[in-house]
PDB file of C-alpha atoms and ligand atoms in Angstrom:
ATOM      1  CA  MET A 474       0.000   0.000   0.000  1.00 72.00           C
ATOM      2  CA  GLU A 475       3.045   2.295  -0.291  1.00 71.00           C
ATOM      3  CA  GLY A 476       1.291   4.035  -3.170  1.00 86.00           C
ATOM      4  CA  LEU A 477      -1.039   5.678  -0.674  1.00 97.00           C
ATOM      5  CA  THR A 478       1.588   7.206   1.621  1.00 96.00           C
ATOM      6  CA  ASP A 479       1.239  10.998   1.777  1.00 97.00           C
ATOM      7  CA  LYS A 480      -1.729  10.990  -0.608  1.00 98.00           C
ATOM      8  CA  VAL A 481      -4.287  13.667   0.156  1.00 98.00           C
ATOM      9  CA  ILE A 482      -7.671  11.936   0.177  1.00 98.00           C
ATOM     10  CA  ILE A 483     -11.161  13.388   0.594  1.00 99.00           C
ATOM     11  CA  ILE A 484     -13.682  10.865   1.954  1.00 99.00           C
ATOM     12  CA  THR A 485     -17.359  11.823   1.927  1.00 99.00           C
ATOM     13  CA  GLY A 486     -19.757  10.041   4.237  1.00 98.00           C
ATOM     14  CA  ALA A 487     -16.911   9.679   6.713  1.00 98.00           C
ATOM     15  CA  SER A 488     -19.091  10.154   9.799  1.00 98.00           C
ATOM     16  CA  GLU A 489     -20.527   6.605   9.709  1.00 98.00           C
ATOM     17  CA  GLY A 490     -20.238   3.126   8.282  1.00 98.00           C
ATOM     18  CA  ILE A 491     -17.992   2.389   5.319  1.00 98.00           C
ATOM     19  CA  GLY A 492     -16.549   5.920   5.032  1.00 98.00           C
ATOM     20  CA  ARG A 493     -15.578   5.971   8.677  1.00 98.00           C
ATOM     21  CA  ALA A 494     -14.044   2.484   8.467  1.00 98.00           C
ATOM     22  CA  LEU A 495     -12.134   3.463   5.329  1.00 98.00           C
ATOM     23  CA  ALA A 496     -10.694   6.541   7.061  1.00 98.00           C
ATOM     24  CA  LEU A 497      -9.538   4.358   9.965  1.00 98.00           C
ATOM     25  CA  ALA A 498      -7.968   1.880   7.523  1.00 98.00           C
ATOM     26  CA  LEU A 499      -6.180   4.581   5.489  1.00 98.00           C
ATOM     27  CA  ALA A 500      -4.848   6.679   8.366  1.00 97.00           C
ATOM     28  CA  PRO A 501      -2.122   4.195   9.443  1.00 96.00           C
ATOM     29  CA  LEU A 502      -0.850   4.113   5.831  1.00 96.00           C
ATOM     30  CA  GLY A 503       0.282   7.725   6.099  1.00 96.00           C
ATOM     31  CA  CYS A 504      -2.573   9.266   4.093  1.00 97.00           C
ATOM     32  CA  LYS A 505      -3.576  12.883   4.652  1.00 98.00           C
ATOM     33  CA  LEU A 506      -7.292  12.620   5.160  1.00 98.00           C
ATOM     34  CA  VAL A 507     -10.080  15.118   4.655  1.00 98.00           C
ATOM     35  CA  LEU A 508     -13.136  13.817   6.488  1.00 98.00           C
ATOM     36  CA  SER A 509     -16.498  15.075   5.272  1.00 99.00           C
ATOM     37  CA  ALA A 510     -20.203  14.482   5.974  1.00 98.00           C
ATOM     38  CA  ARG A 511     -22.933  16.688   7.459  1.00 98.00           C
ATOM     39  CA  ASN A 512     -22.559  15.644  11.099  1.00 98.00           C
ATOM     40  CA  GLU A 513     -19.548  17.658  12.268  1.00 98.00           C
ATOM     41  CA  SER A 514     -19.451  16.307  15.807  1.00 98.00           C
ATOM     42  CA  ARG A 515     -19.165  12.712  14.578  1.00 98.00           C
ATOM     43  CA  LEU A 516     -16.422  13.792  12.175  1.00 98.00           C
ATOM     44  CA  LEU A 517     -14.543  15.507  15.007  1.00 98.00           C
ATOM     45  CA  SER A 518     -14.751  12.411  17.166  1.00 98.00           C
ATOM     46  CA  LEU A 519     -13.372  10.312  14.268  1.00 98.00           C
ATOM     47  CA  ALA A 520     -10.605  12.889  13.707  1.00 98.00           C
ATOM     48  CA  HIS A 521      -9.748  12.630  17.390  1.00 98.00           C
ATOM     49  CA  GLU A 522      -9.535   8.827  17.140  1.00 97.00           C
ATOM     50  CA  ILE A 523      -7.289   9.124  14.070  1.00 97.00           C
ATOM     51  CA  ALA A 524      -5.147  11.823  15.725  1.00 96.00           C
ATOM     52  CA  ASN A 525      -4.467   9.361  18.552  1.00 92.00           C
ATOM     53  CA  GLN A 526      -2.821   7.130  15.914  1.00 88.00           C
ATOM     54  CA  GLY A 527      -0.488   9.987  14.949  1.00 87.00           C
ATOM     55  CA  ALA A 528      -2.246  11.379  11.844  1.00 92.00           C
ATOM     56  CA  ASP A 529      -3.767  14.842  11.570  1.00 95.00           C
ATOM     57  CA  PRO A 530      -6.933  14.791   9.455  1.00 98.00           C
ATOM     58  CA  LEU A 531      -8.915  17.819   8.343  1.00 98.00           C
ATOM     59  CA  VAL A 532     -12.628  17.914   9.106  1.00 98.00           C
ATOM     60  CA  PHE A 533     -14.953  19.760   6.752  1.00 98.00           C
ATOM     61  CA  ALA A 534     -18.717  19.416   7.196  1.00 98.00           C
ATOM     62  CA  ALA A 535     -20.555  19.555   3.874  1.00 98.00           C
ATOM     63  CA  ASP A 536     -23.750  18.381   2.243  1.00 98.00           C
ATOM     64  CA  VAL A 537     -22.907  16.755  -1.087  1.00 98.00           C
ATOM     65  CA  THR A 538     -26.201  17.922  -2.581  1.00 98.00           C
ATOM     66  CA  SER A 539     -24.917  21.525  -2.448  1.00 98.00           C
ATOM     67  CA  GLN A 540     -22.682  22.494  -5.370  1.00 98.00           C
ATOM     68  CA  THR A 541     -21.318  25.413  -3.322  1.00 98.00           C
ATOM     69  CA  GLN A 542     -20.390  23.210  -0.379  1.00 98.00           C
ATOM     70  CA  CYS A 543     -18.769  20.664  -2.713  1.00 98.00           C
ATOM     71  CA  LYS A 544     -16.570  23.424  -4.172  1.00 98.00           C
ATOM     72  CA  GLU A 545     -15.708  24.717  -0.702  1.00 98.00           C
ATOM     73  CA  LEU A 546     -14.772  21.203   0.424  1.00 99.00           C
ATOM     74  CA  VAL A 547     -12.320  20.777  -2.454  1.00 98.00           C
ATOM     75  CA  GLU A 548     -10.878  24.302  -2.076  1.00 98.00           C
ATOM     76  CA  THR A 549     -10.393  23.887   1.666  1.00 98.00           C
ATOM     77  CA  ALA A 550      -8.707  20.497   1.223  1.00 98.00           C
ATOM     78  CA  ILE A 551      -6.246  21.918  -1.330  1.00 98.00           C
ATOM     79  CA  GLU A 552      -5.619  25.044   0.755  1.00 98.00           C
ATOM     80  CA  HIS A 553      -4.935  22.959   3.865  1.00 98.00           C
ATOM     81  CA  PHE A 554      -2.785  20.159   2.431  1.00 98.00           C
ATOM     82  CA  GLY A 555      -1.467  21.916  -0.691  1.00 98.00           C
ATOM     83  CA  ARG A 556      -2.873  19.326  -3.112  1.00 98.00           C
ATOM     84  CA  LEU A 557      -5.529  16.673  -3.673  1.00 98.00           C
ATOM     85  CA  ASP A 558      -4.805  13.161  -4.979  1.00 98.00           C
ATOM     86  CA  ILE A 559      -7.858  10.995  -4.374  1.00 99.00           C
ATOM     87  CA  LEU A 560     -11.557  11.773  -4.047  1.00 99.00           C
ATOM     88  CA  VAL A 561     -13.681   9.044  -2.466  1.00 99.00           C
ATOM     89  CA  ASN A 562     -17.357   9.646  -3.258  1.00 99.00           C
ATOM     90  CA  ASN A 563     -18.882   7.487  -0.555  1.00 98.00           C
ATOM     91  CA  ALA A 564     -21.793   9.457   0.990  1.00 98.00           C
ATOM     92  CA  GLY A 565     -25.085   7.764   0.280  1.00 98.00           C
ATOM     93  CA  MET A 566     -28.591   6.934   1.408  1.00 98.00           C
ATOM     94  CA  THR A 567     -31.243   4.363   0.562  1.00 98.00           C
ATOM     95  CA  MET A 568     -34.943   3.508   0.703  1.00 97.00           C
ATOM     96  CA  TRP A 569     -37.018   0.515   1.738  1.00 96.00           C
ATOM     97  CA  SER A 570     -40.419   0.378   0.087  1.00 97.00           C
ATOM     98  CA  LYS A 571     -42.124  -1.111  -2.901  1.00 97.00           C
ATOM     99  CA  PHE A 572     -42.573   1.595  -5.519  1.00 98.00           C
ATOM    100  CA  ASP A 573     -46.384   1.407  -5.602  1.00 98.00           C
ATOM    101  CA  GLU A 574     -46.492   1.765  -1.808  1.00 97.00           C
ATOM    102  CA  LEU A 575     -44.519   5.044  -1.777  1.00 97.00           C
ATOM    103  CA  ASN A 576     -46.539   7.954  -0.389  1.00 95.00           C
ATOM    104  CA  GLU A 577     -43.717  10.431  -0.983  1.00 89.00           C
ATOM    105  CA  LEU A 578     -42.307  10.435  -4.484  1.00 96.00           C
ATOM    106  CA  ASP A 579     -39.673  13.014  -3.600  1.00 96.00           C
ATOM    107  CA  ILE A 580     -37.804  10.147  -1.902  1.00 97.00           C
ATOM    108  CA  LEU A 581     -36.653   9.357  -5.439  1.00 98.00           C
ATOM    109  CA  ASP A 582     -35.310  12.902  -5.906  1.00 98.00           C
ATOM    110  CA  ARG A 583     -33.578  12.911  -2.525  1.00 98.00           C
ATOM    111  CA  ILE A 584     -31.802   9.623  -3.214  1.00 98.00           C
ATOM    112  CA  MET A 585     -30.749  10.771  -6.683  1.00 98.00           C
ATOM    113  CA  GLN A 586     -29.448  14.061  -5.244  1.00 98.00           C
ATOM    114  CA  VAL A 587     -27.198  12.369  -2.688  1.00 98.00           C
ATOM    115  CA  ASN A 588     -26.135   9.229  -4.580  1.00 98.00           C
ATOM    116  CA  TYR A 589     -25.835  10.597  -8.105  1.00 98.00           C
ATOM    117  CA  PHE A 590     -25.716  14.396  -8.294  1.00 98.00           C
ATOM    118  CA  GLY A 591     -23.512  14.742  -5.180  1.00 98.00           C
ATOM    119  CA  PRO A 592     -20.635  12.687  -6.659  1.00 99.00           C
ATOM    120  CA  THR A 593     -20.914  14.539  -9.979  1.00 98.00           C
ATOM    121  CA  TYR A 594     -20.753  17.983  -8.271  1.00 98.00           C
ATOM    122  CA  LEU A 595     -17.808  17.037  -6.114  1.00 98.00           C
ATOM    123  CA  THR A 596     -15.909  15.316  -8.907  1.00 99.00           C
ATOM    124  CA  HIS A 597     -16.399  18.335 -11.180  1.00 98.00           C
ATOM    125  CA  ALA A 598     -14.936  20.594  -8.502  1.00 98.00           C
ATOM    126  CA  ALA A 599     -11.994  18.238  -7.879  1.00 98.00           C
ATOM    127  CA  LEU A 600     -11.075  17.347 -11.471  1.00 98.00           C
ATOM    128  CA  PRO A 601      -8.674  20.203 -12.314  1.00 98.00           C
ATOM    129  CA  GLU A 602      -6.525  19.283  -9.302  1.00 98.00           C
ATOM    130  CA  LEU A 603      -6.879  15.520  -9.884  1.00 98.00           C
ATOM    131  CA  LYS A 604      -5.799  15.978 -13.507  1.00 98.00           C
ATOM    132  CA  LYS A 605      -2.806  18.021 -12.401  1.00 98.00           C
ATOM    133  CA  ASN A 606      -1.727  15.234 -10.018  1.00 98.00           C
ATOM    134  CA  GLN A 607      -2.759  12.243 -12.167  1.00 98.00           C
ATOM    135  CA  GLY A 608      -5.025  11.380  -9.297  1.00 98.00           C
ATOM    136  CA  GLN A 609      -8.007   9.112  -8.745  1.00 98.00           C
ATOM    137  CA  VAL A 610     -11.751   9.213  -8.261  1.00 98.00           C
ATOM    138  CA  VAL A 611     -13.325   6.435  -6.215  1.00 99.00           C
ATOM    139  CA  ILE A 612     -17.057   5.938  -6.341  1.00 98.00           C
ATOM    140  CA  VAL A 613     -18.765   3.770  -3.755  1.00 99.00           C
ATOM    141  CA  ALA A 614     -21.699   2.459  -5.779  1.00 98.00           C
ATOM    142  CA  SER A 615     -23.375  -0.876  -4.930  1.00 98.00           C
ATOM    143  CA  VAL A 616     -24.270  -4.273  -6.343  1.00 98.00           C
ATOM    144  CA  ALA A 617     -27.666  -2.549  -6.650  1.00 98.00           C
ATOM    145  CA  GLY A 618     -26.021  -0.600  -9.474  1.00 98.00           C
ATOM    146  CA  LEU A 619     -25.496  -3.831 -11.391  1.00 97.00           C
ATOM    147  CA  THR A 620     -28.903  -5.469 -11.024  1.00 96.00           C
ATOM    148  CA  GLY A 621     -32.491  -4.736 -10.016  1.00 96.00           C
ATOM    149  CA  VAL A 622     -33.387  -4.879  -6.314  1.00 97.00           C
ATOM    150  CA  PRO A 623     -36.981  -4.973  -5.054  1.00 97.00           C
ATOM    151  CA  THR A 624     -37.929  -2.318  -2.446  1.00 97.00           C
ATOM    152  CA  ARG A 625     -34.853  -0.348  -3.580  1.00 97.00           C
ATOM    153  CA  SER A 626     -35.983   0.813  -7.017  1.00 98.00           C
ATOM    154  CA  GLY A 627     -34.926   4.442  -6.500  1.00 98.00           C
ATOM    155  CA  TYR A 628     -31.665   3.411  -4.858  1.00 98.00           C
ATOM    156  CA  ALA A 629     -30.850   0.912  -7.635  1.00 98.00           C
ATOM    157  CA  ALA A 630     -31.619   3.626 -10.199  1.00 98.00           C
ATOM    158  CA  SER A 631     -29.225   6.074  -8.512  1.00 98.00           C
ATOM    159  CA  LYS A 632     -26.463   3.464  -8.352  1.00 98.00           C
ATOM    160  CA  HIS A 633     -26.971   2.416 -12.007  1.00 98.00           C
ATOM    161  CA  ALA A 634     -26.775   6.133 -12.878  1.00 98.00           C
ATOM    162  CA  VAL A 635     -23.601   6.721 -10.949  1.00 98.00           C
ATOM    163  CA  ILE A 636     -21.896   3.641 -12.428  1.00 98.00           C
ATOM    164  CA  GLY A 637     -22.839   4.746 -15.951  1.00 98.00           C
ATOM    165  CA  PHE A 638     -21.571   8.246 -15.244  1.00 99.00           C
ATOM    166  CA  PHE A 639     -18.208   7.140 -13.845  1.00 99.00           C
ATOM    167  CA  ASP A 640     -17.717   4.454 -16.551  1.00 98.00           C
ATOM    168  CA  SER A 641     -18.043   7.299 -19.062  1.00 98.00           C
ATOM    169  CA  LEU A 642     -15.753   9.586 -17.092  1.00 98.00           C
ATOM    170  CA  ARG A 643     -13.096   6.852 -16.907  1.00 98.00           C
ATOM    171  CA  ILE A 644     -12.855   6.876 -20.700  1.00 98.00           C
ATOM    172  CA  GLU A 645     -12.785  10.691 -20.822  1.00 98.00           C
ATOM    173  CA  LEU A 646      -9.952  10.784 -18.291  1.00 98.00           C
ATOM    174  CA  ALA A 647      -7.799   7.991 -19.712  1.00 96.00           C
ATOM    175  CA  ASP A 648      -5.428  10.404 -21.495  1.00 97.00           C
ATOM    176  CA  ASP A 649      -5.035  12.444 -18.299  1.00 98.00           C
ATOM    177  CA  ASN A 650      -4.076   9.336 -16.334  1.00 98.00           C
ATOM    178  CA  VAL A 651      -6.780   9.953 -13.746  1.00 98.00           C
ATOM    179  CA  ALA A 652      -8.003   6.565 -12.479  1.00 98.00           C
ATOM    180  CA  VAL A 653     -11.670   5.853 -11.790  1.00 98.00           C
ATOM    181  CA  THR A 654     -12.304   3.078  -9.291  1.00 98.00           C
ATOM    182  CA  THR A 655     -15.831   1.743  -8.797  1.00 99.00           C
ATOM    183  CA  ILE A 656     -16.643  -0.086  -5.571  1.00 99.00           C
ATOM    184  CA  CYS A 657     -19.761  -2.250  -5.496  1.00 98.00           C
ATOM    185  CA  PRO A 658     -20.389  -3.487  -1.974  1.00 98.00           C
ATOM    186  CA  ASP A 659     -23.008  -6.137  -1.291  1.00 98.00           C
ATOM    187  CA  PHE A 660     -24.858  -5.704   2.035  1.00 97.00           C
ATOM    188  CA  VAL A 661     -22.629  -4.136   4.692  1.00 98.00           C
ATOM    189  CA  LEU A 662     -23.376  -3.597   8.367  1.00 96.00           C
ATOM    190  CA  SER A 663     -23.712   0.192   8.752  1.00 96.00           C
ATOM    191  CA  GLU A 664     -26.234   2.873   9.627  1.00 95.00           C
ATOM    192  CA  ILE A 665     -27.690   2.946   6.112  1.00 96.00           C
ATOM    193  CA  HIS A 666     -30.345   0.296   6.743  1.00 94.00           C
ATOM    194  CA  LYS A 667     -31.785   2.076   9.821  1.00 95.00           C
ATOM    195  CA  ARG A 668     -31.645   5.375   7.980  1.00 96.00           C
ATOM    196  CA  ALA A 669     -33.361   3.967   4.870  1.00 97.00           C
ATOM    197  CA  LEU A 670     -36.434   5.981   3.935  1.00 97.00           C
ATOM    198  CA  GLY A 671     -39.699   4.084   4.233  1.00 96.00           C
ATOM    199  CA  ALA A 672     -42.880   4.607   2.214  1.00 96.00           C
ATOM    200  CA  ASN A 673     -43.771   7.762   4.182  1.00 95.00           C
ATOM    201  CA  GLY A 674     -40.389   9.401   3.527  1.00 95.00           C
ATOM    202  CA  GLN A 675     -39.160   8.898   7.103  1.00 95.00           C
ATOM    203  CA  PRO A 676     -36.142   6.803   8.195  1.00 96.00           C
ATOM    204  CA  LEU A 677     -37.089   3.260   9.237  1.00 95.00           C
ATOM    205  CA  GLY A 678     -35.254   3.710  12.554  1.00 94.00           C
ATOM    206  CA  ALA A 679     -34.664  -0.042  12.945  1.00 92.00           C
ATOM    207  CA  THR A 680     -32.737  -2.293  10.618  1.00 90.00           C
ATOM    208  CA  PRO A 681     -34.645  -4.887   8.623  1.00 84.00           C
ATOM    209  CA  MET A 682     -31.356  -6.742   7.987  1.00 91.00           C
ATOM    210  CA  GLN A 683     -29.920  -9.842   9.646  1.00 91.00           C
ATOM    211  CA  GLU A 684     -26.919  -7.923  10.863  1.00 89.00           C
ATOM    212  CA  SER A 685     -24.866 -10.884  12.080  1.00 91.00           C
ATOM    213  CA  LYS A 686     -24.744 -12.209   8.501  1.00 93.00           C
ATOM    214  CA  LEU A 687     -23.469  -9.006   6.880  1.00 95.00           C
ATOM    215  CA  LEU A 688     -19.951  -7.964   5.959  1.00 97.00           C
ATOM    216  CA  THR A 689     -18.793  -5.414   8.526  1.00 98.00           C
ATOM    217  CA  ALA A 690     -17.819  -1.907   7.428  1.00 98.00           C
ATOM    218  CA  GLU A 691     -14.263  -2.686   8.563  1.00 98.00           C
ATOM    219  CA  GLU A 692     -14.145  -5.821   6.379  1.00 98.00           C
ATOM    220  CA  CYS A 693     -15.464  -3.829   3.448  1.00 98.00           C
ATOM    221  CA  ALA A 694     -12.854  -1.083   3.979  1.00 98.00           C
ATOM    222  CA  LYS A 695     -10.116  -3.718   4.176  1.00 98.00           C
ATOM    223  CA  MET A 696     -11.166  -5.031   0.752  1.00 98.00           C
ATOM    224  CA  MET A 697     -11.270  -1.503  -0.666  1.00 98.00           C
ATOM    225  CA  VAL A 698      -7.782  -0.353   0.360  1.00 98.00           C
ATOM    226  CA  PRO A 699      -5.719  -2.572  -2.015  1.00 98.00           C
ATOM    227  CA  VAL A 700      -8.061  -1.824  -4.910  1.00 98.00           C
ATOM    228  CA  ILE A 701      -7.732   1.918  -4.302  1.00 98.00           C
ATOM    229  CA  SER A 702      -3.978   1.581  -3.844  1.00 98.00           C
ATOM    230  CA  SER A 703      -3.559  -0.288  -7.150  1.00 98.00           C
ATOM    231  CA  ARG A 704      -5.916   2.141  -8.935  1.00 98.00           C
ATOM    232  CA  GLY A 705      -8.149  -0.836  -9.788  1.00 98.00           C
ATOM    233  CA  ARG A 706     -11.213  -0.467 -11.985  1.00 98.00           C
ATOM    234  CA  LEU A 707     -13.875  -2.403 -10.081  1.00 98.00           C
ATOM    235  CA  LEU A 708     -14.410  -4.164  -6.764  1.00 98.00           C
ATOM    236  CA  ILE A 709     -17.509  -6.270  -6.142  1.00 98.00           C
ATOM    237  CA  THR A 710     -17.368  -7.448  -2.542  1.00 98.00           C
ATOM    238  CA  SER A 711     -19.445 -10.663  -2.779  1.00 97.00           C
ATOM    239  CA  LEU A 712     -19.318 -13.833  -4.848  1.00 96.00           C
ATOM    240  CA  ARG A 713     -23.019 -13.534  -5.658  1.00 95.00           C
ATOM    241  CA  GLY A 714     -22.376  -9.993  -6.861  1.00 97.00           C
ATOM    242  CA  ARG A 715     -19.536 -11.145  -9.116  1.00 97.00           C
ATOM    243  CA  LEU A 716     -21.524 -14.115 -10.454  1.00 95.00           C
ATOM    244  CA  GLY A 717     -24.579 -11.878 -10.799  1.00 94.00           C
ATOM    245  CA  ARG A 718     -22.929  -9.917 -13.604  1.00 93.00           C
ATOM    246  CA  LEU A 719     -22.723 -13.076 -15.706  1.00 92.00           C
ATOM    247  CA  LEU A 720     -26.104 -14.406 -14.618  1.00 94.00           C
ATOM    248  CA  LYS A 721     -27.722 -11.151 -15.699  1.00 94.00           C
ATOM    249  CA  LEU A 722     -26.609 -11.887 -19.253  1.00 94.00           C
ATOM    250  CA  PHE A 723     -27.166 -15.646 -19.374  1.00 95.00           C
ATOM    251  CA  ALA A 724     -29.842 -16.377 -16.731  1.00 95.00           C
ATOM    252  CA  PRO A 725     -31.565 -13.080 -15.930  1.00 95.00           C
ATOM    253  CA  ARG A 726     -34.503 -14.728 -14.151  1.00 96.00           C
ATOM    254  CA  LEU A 727     -32.092 -16.401 -11.758  1.00 95.00           C
ATOM    255  CA  ILE A 728     -30.471 -13.111 -10.752  1.00 95.00           C
ATOM    256  CA  ASP A 729     -33.944 -11.640 -10.175  1.00 95.00           C
ATOM    257  CA  LYS A 730     -34.666 -14.584  -7.842  1.00 96.00           C
ATOM    258  CA  ILE A 731     -31.402 -14.091  -5.985  1.00 95.00           C
ATOM    259  CA  ALA A 732     -32.150 -10.371  -5.496  1.00 95.00           C
ATOM    260  CA  ARG A 733     -35.678 -11.139  -4.288  1.00 96.00           C
ATOM    261  CA  ARG A 734     -34.358 -13.740  -1.847  1.00 96.00           C
ATOM    262  CA  ALA A 735     -31.633 -11.411  -0.533  1.00 95.00           C
ATOM    263  CA  ILE A 736     -34.180  -8.716   0.327  1.00 95.00           C
ATOM    264  CA  ALA A 737     -36.680 -11.200   1.812  1.00 93.00           C
ATOM    265  CA  SER A 738     -34.025 -12.820   4.019  1.00 94.00           C
ATOM    266  CA  GLY A 739     -32.269  -9.573   4.988  1.00 92.00           C
ATOM    267  CA  HIS A 740     -28.772 -10.726   4.093  1.00 93.00           C
TER     268      HIS A 740
HETATM  269  N1  NAP B1451     -24.249  -0.627   3.800  1.00 95.43           N
HETATM  270  C1  NAP B1451     -24.575  -1.293   2.704  1.00 95.43           C
HETATM  271  O1  NAP B1451     -25.212  -2.353   2.750  1.00 95.43           O
HETATM  272  C2  NAP B1451     -24.131  -0.762   1.372  1.00 95.43           C
HETATM  273  C3  NAP B1451     -24.160  -1.617   0.278  1.00 95.43           C
HETATM  274  C4  NAP B1451     -23.783  -1.135  -0.965  1.00 95.43           C
HETATM  275  C5  NAP B1451     -23.371   0.160  -1.110  1.00 95.43           C
HETATM  276  N2  NAP B1451     -23.343   0.983  -0.019  1.00 95.43           N
HETATM  277  C6  NAP B1451     -22.931   2.376  -0.245  1.00 95.43           C
HETATM  278  O2  NAP B1451     -21.866   2.686   0.603  1.00 95.43           O
HETATM  279  C7  NAP B1451     -21.853   4.086   0.863  1.00 95.43           C
HETATM  280  C8  NAP B1451     -21.705   4.317   2.357  1.00 95.43           C
HETATM  281  O3  NAP B1451     -22.852   3.812   2.984  1.00 95.43           O
HETATM  282  P1  NAP B1451     -22.876   3.202   4.469  1.00 95.43           P
HETATM  283  O4  NAP B1451     -23.437   1.857   4.356  1.00 95.43           O
HETATM  284  O5  NAP B1451     -21.587   3.409   5.143  1.00 95.43           O
HETATM  285  O6  NAP B1451     -24.012   4.128   5.103  1.00 95.43           O
HETATM  286  P2  NAP B1451     -24.118   4.985   6.447  1.00 95.43           P
HETATM  287  O7  NAP B1451     -23.538   4.238   7.583  1.00 95.43           O
HETATM  288  O8  NAP B1451     -25.532   5.428   6.526  1.00 95.43           O
HETATM  289  O9  NAP B1451     -23.200   6.223   6.105  1.00 95.43           O
HETATM  290  C9  NAP B1451     -23.596   7.120   5.095  1.00 95.43           C
HETATM  291  C10 NAP B1451     -22.712   8.333   5.171  1.00 95.43           C
HETATM  292  O10 NAP B1451     -23.140   9.263   4.151  1.00 95.43           O
HETATM  293  C11 NAP B1451     -23.271  10.556   4.763  1.00 95.43           C
HETATM  294  N3  NAP B1451     -24.287  11.333   4.066  1.00 95.43           N
HETATM  295  C12 NAP B1451     -25.592  11.023   3.853  1.00 95.43           C
HETATM  296  N4  NAP B1451     -26.203  12.008   3.198  1.00 95.43           N
HETATM  297  C13 NAP B1451     -25.272  12.972   2.974  1.00 95.43           C
HETATM  298  C14 NAP B1451     -25.290  14.241   2.357  1.00 95.43           C
HETATM  299  N5  NAP B1451     -26.418  14.738   1.815  1.00 95.43           N
HETATM  300  N6  NAP B1451     -24.143  14.955   2.302  1.00 95.43           N
HETATM  301  C15 NAP B1451     -23.002  14.469   2.844  1.00 95.43           C
HETATM  302  N7  NAP B1451     -22.920  13.274   3.457  1.00 95.43           N
HETATM  303  C16 NAP B1451     -24.052  12.539   3.528  1.00 95.43           C
HETATM  304  C17 NAP B1451     -23.648  10.262   6.210  1.00 95.43           C
HETATM  305  O11 NAP B1451     -23.232  11.295   7.077  1.00 95.43           O
HETATM  306  P3  NAP B1451     -24.106  12.518   7.624  1.00 95.43           P
HETATM  307  O12 NAP B1451     -25.445  11.999   7.970  1.00 95.43           O
HETATM  308  O13 NAP B1451     -23.282  12.983   8.788  1.00 95.43           O
HETATM  309  O14 NAP B1451     -24.100  13.520   6.509  1.00 95.43           O
HETATM  310  C18 NAP B1451     -22.794   9.039   6.501  1.00 95.43           C
HETATM  311  O15 NAP B1451     -21.493   9.422   6.893  1.00 95.43           O
HETATM  312  C19 NAP B1451     -23.160   4.635   0.284  1.00 95.43           C
HETATM  313  O16 NAP B1451     -22.919   5.239  -0.954  1.00 95.43           O
HETATM  314  C20 NAP B1451     -24.001   3.382   0.105  1.00 95.43           C
HETATM  315  O17 NAP B1451     -24.955   3.515  -0.910  1.00 95.43           O
HETATM  316  C21 NAP B1451     -23.705   0.557   1.206  1.00 95.43           C
END
């Protein structure tokens, strides 16, 4: 992982779950971290934990749905550390409702704003600096960006959108030697399931998942680090996710069944 030493890395969604675990995994490698999310006090407590390991991260609270705040985040990171090498677009949110049971259709807009528009705003702000440094954009998408998932239609749509966007950007940036790394986690134990918006537009508050059977955020982060370090193209964290890509082509009804079963069983 020597490739990551001294790299200046922005991580969005660093206050919880996968983003937080990734920050804790990167800090000991000598990375200069910029921790972002909306909840500043949780970011400060993470920064404190990281500082105890000898690193000195920057905290910048920002909402990725605001173009202005995305620009300020990038500017502040560059001002503070003098450069930017890697942008990890990780902030995200989800839903948990069948489409025809939704009472609040703006759930779909909210999810698209955070999961799709947010990464595009932030990446646009960061690109001049990333091009200068032959840097890297990491997008934390989902296996829901590779296949349909019942009760997650709006989430799956946002993740398909973001994968399509960053697959296109990868080609645009090839001559600039800016890498684009797509991470597709399967279910991970984090806050996202409790925070998922239900049919009425409110967070569920309790997880519908079988938590003991999920990959932990720390395990997910551990899988991500070598892929980021080697500027890899794609990480799919589960075997069913990897097989699912082939099944979608050759046995699409089977992958639909697997997705239905995964949601019904909660793991
Ligand atoms: N957990 C899974 O099963 C799973 C599976 C596949 C993909 N993923 C993806 O992994 C990424 C991380 O999710 P997670 O599971 O770690 O979820 P999480 O524990 O709920 O963390 C989500 C993070 O995103 C931040 N966030 C949410 N809305 C934001 C906004 N508008 N602006 C800035 N930050 C915002 C949250 O912080 P604040 O509330 O402080 O802003 C939090 O730090 C997401 O993109 C998710 O879609 C997760």
